[in-house]
Backbone as CSV, one residue per row, in Angstrom:
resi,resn,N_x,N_y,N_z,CA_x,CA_y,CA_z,C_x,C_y,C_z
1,UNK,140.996,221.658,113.331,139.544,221.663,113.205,138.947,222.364,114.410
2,UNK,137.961,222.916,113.883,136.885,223.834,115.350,136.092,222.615,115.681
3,UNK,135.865,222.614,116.768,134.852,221.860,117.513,133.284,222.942,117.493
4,UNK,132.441,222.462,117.206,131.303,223.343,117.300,130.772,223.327,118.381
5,UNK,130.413,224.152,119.419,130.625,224.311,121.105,128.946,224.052,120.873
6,UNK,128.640,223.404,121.870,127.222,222.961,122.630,127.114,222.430,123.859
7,UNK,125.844,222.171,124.221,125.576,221.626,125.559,126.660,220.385,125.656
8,UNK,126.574,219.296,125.103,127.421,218.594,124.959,128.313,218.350,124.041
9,UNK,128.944,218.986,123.679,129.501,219.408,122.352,130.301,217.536,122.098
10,UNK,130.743,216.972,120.948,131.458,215.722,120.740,132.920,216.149,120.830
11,UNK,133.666,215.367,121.221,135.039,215.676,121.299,135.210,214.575,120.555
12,UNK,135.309,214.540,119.096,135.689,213.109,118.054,137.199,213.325,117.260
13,UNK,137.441,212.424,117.789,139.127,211.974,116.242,138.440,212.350,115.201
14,UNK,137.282,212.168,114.795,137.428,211.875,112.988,137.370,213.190,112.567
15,UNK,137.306,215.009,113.721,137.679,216.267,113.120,139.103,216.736,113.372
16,UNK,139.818,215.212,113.614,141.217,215.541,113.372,142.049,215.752,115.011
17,UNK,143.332,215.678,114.430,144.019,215.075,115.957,144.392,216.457,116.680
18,UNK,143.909,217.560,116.060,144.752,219.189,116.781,143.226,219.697,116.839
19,UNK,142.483,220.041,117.230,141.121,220.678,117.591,141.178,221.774,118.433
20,UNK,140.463,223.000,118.101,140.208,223.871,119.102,138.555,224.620,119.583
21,UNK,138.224,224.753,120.673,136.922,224.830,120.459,136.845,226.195,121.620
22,UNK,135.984,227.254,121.603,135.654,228.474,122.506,134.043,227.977,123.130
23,UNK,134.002,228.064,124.462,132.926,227.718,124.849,131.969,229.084,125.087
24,UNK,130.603,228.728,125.025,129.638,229.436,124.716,129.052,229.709,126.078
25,UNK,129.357,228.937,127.023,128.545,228.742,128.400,129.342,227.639,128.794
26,UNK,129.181,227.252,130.415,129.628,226.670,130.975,129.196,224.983,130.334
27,UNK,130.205,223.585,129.970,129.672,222.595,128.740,129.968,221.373,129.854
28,UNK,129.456,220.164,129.041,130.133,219.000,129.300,130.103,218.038,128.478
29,UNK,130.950,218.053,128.051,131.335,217.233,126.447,131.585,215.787,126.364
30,UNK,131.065,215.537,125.354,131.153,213.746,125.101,132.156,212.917,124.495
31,UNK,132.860,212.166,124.047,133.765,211.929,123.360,133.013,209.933,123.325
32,UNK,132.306,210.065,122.559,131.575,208.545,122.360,132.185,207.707,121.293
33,UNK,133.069,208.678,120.345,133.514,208.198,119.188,135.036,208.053,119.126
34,UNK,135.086,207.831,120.180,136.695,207.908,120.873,136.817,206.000,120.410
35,UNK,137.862,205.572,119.642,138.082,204.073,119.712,139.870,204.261,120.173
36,UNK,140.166,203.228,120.558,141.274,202.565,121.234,142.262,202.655,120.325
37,UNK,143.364,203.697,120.489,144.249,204.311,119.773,144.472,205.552,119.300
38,UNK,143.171,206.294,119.195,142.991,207.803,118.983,143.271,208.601,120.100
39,UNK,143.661,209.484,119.535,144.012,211.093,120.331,143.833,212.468,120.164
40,UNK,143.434,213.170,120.539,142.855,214.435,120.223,144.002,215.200,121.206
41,UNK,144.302,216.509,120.615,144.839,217.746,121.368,143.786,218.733,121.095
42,UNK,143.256,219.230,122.402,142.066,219.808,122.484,142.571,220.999,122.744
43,UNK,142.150,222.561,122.155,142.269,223.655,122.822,141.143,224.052,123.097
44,UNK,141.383,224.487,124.760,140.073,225.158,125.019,140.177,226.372,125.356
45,UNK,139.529,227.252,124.760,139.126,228.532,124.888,137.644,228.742,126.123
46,UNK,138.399,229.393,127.325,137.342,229.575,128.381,136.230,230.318,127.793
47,UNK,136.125,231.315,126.540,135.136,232.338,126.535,134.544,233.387,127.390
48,UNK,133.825,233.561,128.396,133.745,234.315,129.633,133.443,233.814,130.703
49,UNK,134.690,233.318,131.128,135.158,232.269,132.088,133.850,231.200,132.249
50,UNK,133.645,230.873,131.486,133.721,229.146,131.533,133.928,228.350,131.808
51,UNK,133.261,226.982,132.460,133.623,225.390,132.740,133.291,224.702,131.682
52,UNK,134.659,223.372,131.966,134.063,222.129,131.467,133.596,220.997,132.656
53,UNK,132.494,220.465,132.586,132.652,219.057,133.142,133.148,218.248,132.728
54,UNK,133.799,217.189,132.644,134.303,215.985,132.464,133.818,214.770,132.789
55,UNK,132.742,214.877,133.564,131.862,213.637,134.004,131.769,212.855,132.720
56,UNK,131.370,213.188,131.431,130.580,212.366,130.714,132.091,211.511,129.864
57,UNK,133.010,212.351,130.057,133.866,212.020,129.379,135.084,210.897,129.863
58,UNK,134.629,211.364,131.348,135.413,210.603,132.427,136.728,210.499,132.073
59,UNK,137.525,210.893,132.039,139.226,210.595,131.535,139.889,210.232,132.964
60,UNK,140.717,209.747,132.964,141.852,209.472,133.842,143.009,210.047,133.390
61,UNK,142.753,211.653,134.618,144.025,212.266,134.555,145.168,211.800,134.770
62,UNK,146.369,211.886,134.029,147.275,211.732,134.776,148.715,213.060,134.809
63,UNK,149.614,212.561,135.360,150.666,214.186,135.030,152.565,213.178,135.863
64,UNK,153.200,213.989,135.457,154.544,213.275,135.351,154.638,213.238,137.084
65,UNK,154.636,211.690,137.325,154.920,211.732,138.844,153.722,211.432,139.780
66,UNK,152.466,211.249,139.056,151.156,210.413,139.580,149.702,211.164,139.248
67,UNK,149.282,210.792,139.985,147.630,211.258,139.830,147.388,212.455,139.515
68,UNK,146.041,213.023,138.695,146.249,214.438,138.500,144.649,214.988,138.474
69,UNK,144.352,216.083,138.539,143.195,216.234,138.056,142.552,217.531,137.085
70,UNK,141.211,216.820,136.353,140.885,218.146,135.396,141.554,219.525,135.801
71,UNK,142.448,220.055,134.473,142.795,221.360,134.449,141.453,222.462,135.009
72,UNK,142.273,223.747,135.313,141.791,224.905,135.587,141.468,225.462,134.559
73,UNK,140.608,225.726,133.352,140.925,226.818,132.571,141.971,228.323,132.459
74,UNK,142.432,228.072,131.848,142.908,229.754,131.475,142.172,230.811,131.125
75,UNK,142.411,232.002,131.841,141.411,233.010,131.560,141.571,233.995,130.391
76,UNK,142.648,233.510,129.625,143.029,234.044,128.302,143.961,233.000,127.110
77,UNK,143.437,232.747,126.030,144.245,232.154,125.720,143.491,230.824,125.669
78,UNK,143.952,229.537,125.490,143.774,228.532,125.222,144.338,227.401,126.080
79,UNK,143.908,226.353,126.945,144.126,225.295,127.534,144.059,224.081,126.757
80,UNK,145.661,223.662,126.594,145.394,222.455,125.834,145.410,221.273,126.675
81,UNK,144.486,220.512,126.023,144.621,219.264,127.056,144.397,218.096,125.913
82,UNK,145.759,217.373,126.106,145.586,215.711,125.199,144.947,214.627,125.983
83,UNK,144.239,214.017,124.948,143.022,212.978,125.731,143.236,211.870,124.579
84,UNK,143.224,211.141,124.845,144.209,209.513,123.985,143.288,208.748,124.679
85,UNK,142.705,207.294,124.356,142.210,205.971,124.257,143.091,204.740,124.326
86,UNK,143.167,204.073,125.512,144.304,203.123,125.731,143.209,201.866,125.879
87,UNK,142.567,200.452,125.241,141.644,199.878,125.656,140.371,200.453,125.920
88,UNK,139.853,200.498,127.118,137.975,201.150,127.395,138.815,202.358,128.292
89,UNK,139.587,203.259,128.237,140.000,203.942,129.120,140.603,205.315,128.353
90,UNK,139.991,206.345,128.732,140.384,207.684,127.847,141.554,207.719,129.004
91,UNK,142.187,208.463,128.739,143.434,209.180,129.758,143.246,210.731,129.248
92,UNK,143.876,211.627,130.109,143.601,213.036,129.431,145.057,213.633,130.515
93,UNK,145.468,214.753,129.769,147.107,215.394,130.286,146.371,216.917,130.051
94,UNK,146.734,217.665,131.188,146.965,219.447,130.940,148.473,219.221,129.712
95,UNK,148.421,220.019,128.762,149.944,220.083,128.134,149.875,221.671,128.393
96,UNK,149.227,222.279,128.583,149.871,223.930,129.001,148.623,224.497,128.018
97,UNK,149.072,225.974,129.311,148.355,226.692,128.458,149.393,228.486,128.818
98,UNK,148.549,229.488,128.203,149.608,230.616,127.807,150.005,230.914,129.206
């Protein structure tokens, strides 16, 4: 499923667990509809070099071996990043990008 890119665009399970979205401008996306057990694999497409914030979404990075933080975008190509719901707590992983 495409994510439809906006100011705050939704990052929701219910358009499916593989999502990819190209940003339009620099975003910071919501994920409100996130419940305890869902997971999204997000691709993000920087567009012309582009940010995300993560504030609203707040995840707790993590990566093999401890603490981690929001990926870098890729400047071509697609950054995937899995973001899963454990209790009141998103978690979010870089899984690669090209």
């Amino acid at each position: 499923s495409h994510d439809s890119d906006g100011a705050a665009f939704e990052i929701d399970p219910v358009n499916g667990s593989i999502q990819v979205v190209t940003l339009g401008a620099s975003r910071t996306p919501a994920a409100t509809n996130f419940e305890a057990g869902q997971t999204v694999l997000l691709g993000i497409d920087d567009g012309s070099a582009y940010t995300i914030t993560w504030s609203t979404v707040n995840p707790t990075w993590v990566k093999p071996g401890g603490t981690a933080s929001a990926p870098t975008l890729a400047t071509s190509g697609y950054t995937w990043v899995l973001l899963w719901k454990v209790g009141s707590t998103i978690y979010g992983a870089e899984v690669g990008k090209p």
